Amino acid sequence: MCDARRVTGESVPPAEPGAVPEAAAPAEGVAGPPHAEAGRWQAEAYRRHEAAEAAAVVERAKGALMALTGCSPEAAHEDLLRRAKAARRTLVEECRITLGTLVPPLSHATGAGEADGVAVLAELGRALAQAQSPQELAVCLLEHLAAPVGADAVMLCRRQPAGAPVPIGYAATDGAPAERWRHMPAEDGGAALDALVAGEPRWLDDDAAVRPRAGHPGEHRPSRAWLPVPGADYGDVALGVLRTREGPFAPHARELLRGVSWLCAARLRDFGRRPEQAQAGARAAARALFEALPGAALLLIPVRSPAGDVEDYRVDAATAQAAGVLGDAGRDLVGRRFLECWPAAAEEPLKRGWLSVLETGEPYESGPFAQQEAGACGPGLSTYSVRAARLGDALVVTWLRYATSDRQQQRLADLQRLGRLGWATWNLVTDEAAWSPQVYLLCDRDPGLGPVPLAELPGLALPEDAPALDRAVRALLAGGTSCDVPFRIRTTAGVRHLRAVAEPVPDATGAPAEVHGFVQDLTAQRSAELALVESERTMLAQDGILRAERTLAGRLQHALLPLPRRPVRLAGLQVDVAYLPAESGTHVGGDWFSAIELPDGDALFVVGDVAGHGIDAVATMAQLRFTAKGMLFTGSSLTGALARLNTLLLHSRDTKGTATLVLGRYRPAERRLVWAQAGHLPPLLLRRGEPRYLRRPLGVLLGATESPVFEEAECLLEPGDRLLFYTDGLVERPGEDINRGLERLARTARAHHAGAPGSLVPLLTAMLEGERRDDVCVLDIRAPGEPA
C-alpha cells in the first residue's frame, strides 16, 4: 500500500475567472480525428469552466477564513498564499484543502456518492505523494479505484512526437482481459489520443464500445475510460481505466475519475521537475559560488547513521583557501568526508555546536584556537575561529583568521586574565589616563566612571595602607622614582590585596611626562602566605606543647619505672632489663615491666603495654604496675590479679583504654614457672640454643569485656634455659604480619643465644634496624648452669 503524504505541485490555475490557458493541439504533422475542430472548441469551453471553478474555490476559501478569523480579504489571500508556499502546493490546492477537498467540486454528484468520492480523493491524494514514478503512480491508482469505480486495470500513456500514445505506467488485477489491455488495443490508442486532442474524457462504455469481440462470440469488450491529465508538465498524458464488467460508468464515478486526473497532474508535475537534475544544478551553482568566495569556507552535507544521528559530513563545495587551512593544500576537498580532513570537528564543543546549528538554525561561533595551515613557505601556526550557519539541510562553515594585531591583542588579554593583572597609563601633561578592562575589574570600579587620576590612587587603599601608597606616588611624580607598592582595597567580594608597579617616562627636560604601570592581584598569594604563617605558628605551638608533655611523661616514667644499671639475681635466676623509647613522635608510650622477689622467696616477672601514648598512658601504666604488685604481694593468684586489673580498667575514671599483660611466678624449689597472659605475645624459650614460643593459655585484652576468661600455664626451667618476656615494639614493623616478626625474633635469638649473661645488646641491635616507632621493653631471664 502507498503511505499517506501531502500532494504537492507548482502550476496555478488562472487567477481571473474567464482566463483561458493555451489550448492543446495535435503534434505537427499528425492529423486528428474528423471532429478535431469541434473537440478543440469543447476543450476550450471545458478549460474556461475549470478556471471559473478554480476562482470560485479561491473566493470560497477566502470567505471561510474571513468568517473564522475576522480578517480582511487581503489578509485571507496572503494567508492562503503563505500556506501554499510553505507546503509546496498551488494556491488552488491549498484552498481546496482548506474547504475540505483536494479536487474541483463534483458538481454533478449528489448524495452519498459525492461524499464517498471526496473521501476517496482525499485518501488517494495523500497516498500519491509517495509515488516516485509513473509506474508507482499507476499501482497506487489501481489500489484506490478498484472498489469505488470497479477498476481492473489502470494505464498512464504519453503522446509521442509521432502521435502514437505509449504506456508509461500500468497496473492490473489478475485476469486475462485486464492483462491483454497492457498492449493497448488500437481502438484504445485512438481513444486516448482523441481524449488528449479534445481535452475531455472519452467514455467507452456504450453498446457500440462494448460489443462482442470479433471471433469471440459471447465475450463483450470491457468498459473503458480515457481522461486527459490537465497541465501535467510531463508531456501529453492520458489516464485510462478498464473495467471487465459491462455497463456504463455511473455519474459519481465519472466525476471521481475527473478528480483523479487532477491529482495525477499534481504528482506528474513533480516527476517533470526531475529533482536529481535540479539537485545537480544546485550543486554546480553552489560550487561555482564557493569558488568565487574569498576566505576559507565549506558547504557540508550531514552524513547520518541508520538511526538518524550525524556521524560525519560530506564536503559538497569548498573555497580555494579551505584546503590550505585544513592542511591539504592543492587537494580537492569536494566529495571527501570532512572528519578525514579535520578530525578536530569530532571534539567538543565544536561537535555539539554544529549539531545545535542543524537542530535550531541558530548560528554558532567557536572561540579562538591555533590551527596548523599549509602555505607557500611551508606549514605555519595561525589563530582562527570557526562559524557555522544552516543552509537548508546543510552547513556553511567559515574560518575567520585573526590578523597579527588581533592575535597580539588576544595574547595580551589572555596574559592579563591569567596573570590577574592589568595595565594603566597616566599622561601628566594632558591629565588623561587609560586603564585596561582588567584594572577596572581588579579595583572593583565601574568602567563608566573612567580611570582614577594618579594623584588620587591612594584614595582606593585601606586607611592603614594609604600613607605608603601616597608616599610612593609623590616620589614618582616629584623625583621620577619607580615604585612597587603592595596595598589593600575593599571590594564587594571583601578585602583584595593588590600590587601597583609604575615607572615614569621623562620628557626632553627629564621631568616625568607619562607614567606606565600595572596593577596585579595578589589576594590568592597573600591568603596562601597568611595561611602558611598561621599554620606554622599552630604547628610550633602544638610541637611545644607535645614536647613539654613528653618531657613530663618521660620524667614520670623514669620516676615510676626505674631501670637497674646491671643484671639482678632473683630466686636463683639472672634477670636483665632493657627499655628503649620510640625514636619518632613526641609521645611517651605505656610499656612497663616489673621484676621483684616476693616475701615467700618466689620471683615475679611482669611485662605490660598500655594502649596509647602520653600522660594518660603513663598514668594507666603506673596504676596497673603498682596494683598488680600489691595484689600478688598479698597472695592473689595470677588469674585473679588479671581479673581485678580488667575490672579496674573498665570502671575506674582515672584509667582509660586497654592494655596487654604477661606475668609469671617462678618457684625456685621446683624450678617451676607458672604464668598467665591477657592478650599479650607469648614468651620465647631458648633451650640448648633452640627457640620455641610457649603455648599461650586463655586470656583476653584487659579492658575489653566485662566477663573475661583467664587461665594459667606451667613451664619447668632447666639449667641454661633462657626466657624472653617482651612487648610488641620488638617484633612489629609497619605493613608486616606479626607472625613474620615472631619468626625473625626466633632466628635472631638462636643466632645470639651464646652471649654473656646479662647482655641484650647483640639481640636488640639485630632486631631493631631503622627507626623505632614504638617503645620496646624486654625481660631476659636466664637459668644458671650448663644444659644437660
Coordinates of N, CA, C and O in Angstrom, one line a residue, residues 99 190 414 570 616 670 759:
L99 N -11.1 24.0 2.3 CA -12.5 23.8 2.2 C -12.9 22.3 2.4 O -14.1 21.9 2.3
G190 N -6.5 5.0 -30.2 CA -7.2 6.1 -30.8 C -8.0 6.9 -29.8 O -8.1 8.1 -29.9
D414 N 44.8 37.5 27.2 CA 44.9 36.3 27.9 C 46.0 36.4 29.0 O 45.8 35.9 30.1
L570 N 67.3 -13.0 91.0 CA 66.1 -13.1 91.7 C 65.7 -14.6 91.7 O 65.6 -15.3 90.7
D616 N 48.3 10.2 79.9 CA 47.2 9.2 80.2 C 47.8 7.8 80.2 O 47.5 7.0 81.1
E670 N 61.0 -25.7 93.0 CA 60.5 -26.7 92.0 C 61.0 -26.3 90.6 O 60.7 -27.1 89.6
S759 N 73.6 -9.7 78.8 CA 73.8 -8.8 77.7 C 72.7 -9.0 76.7 O 72.6 -10.0 76.1

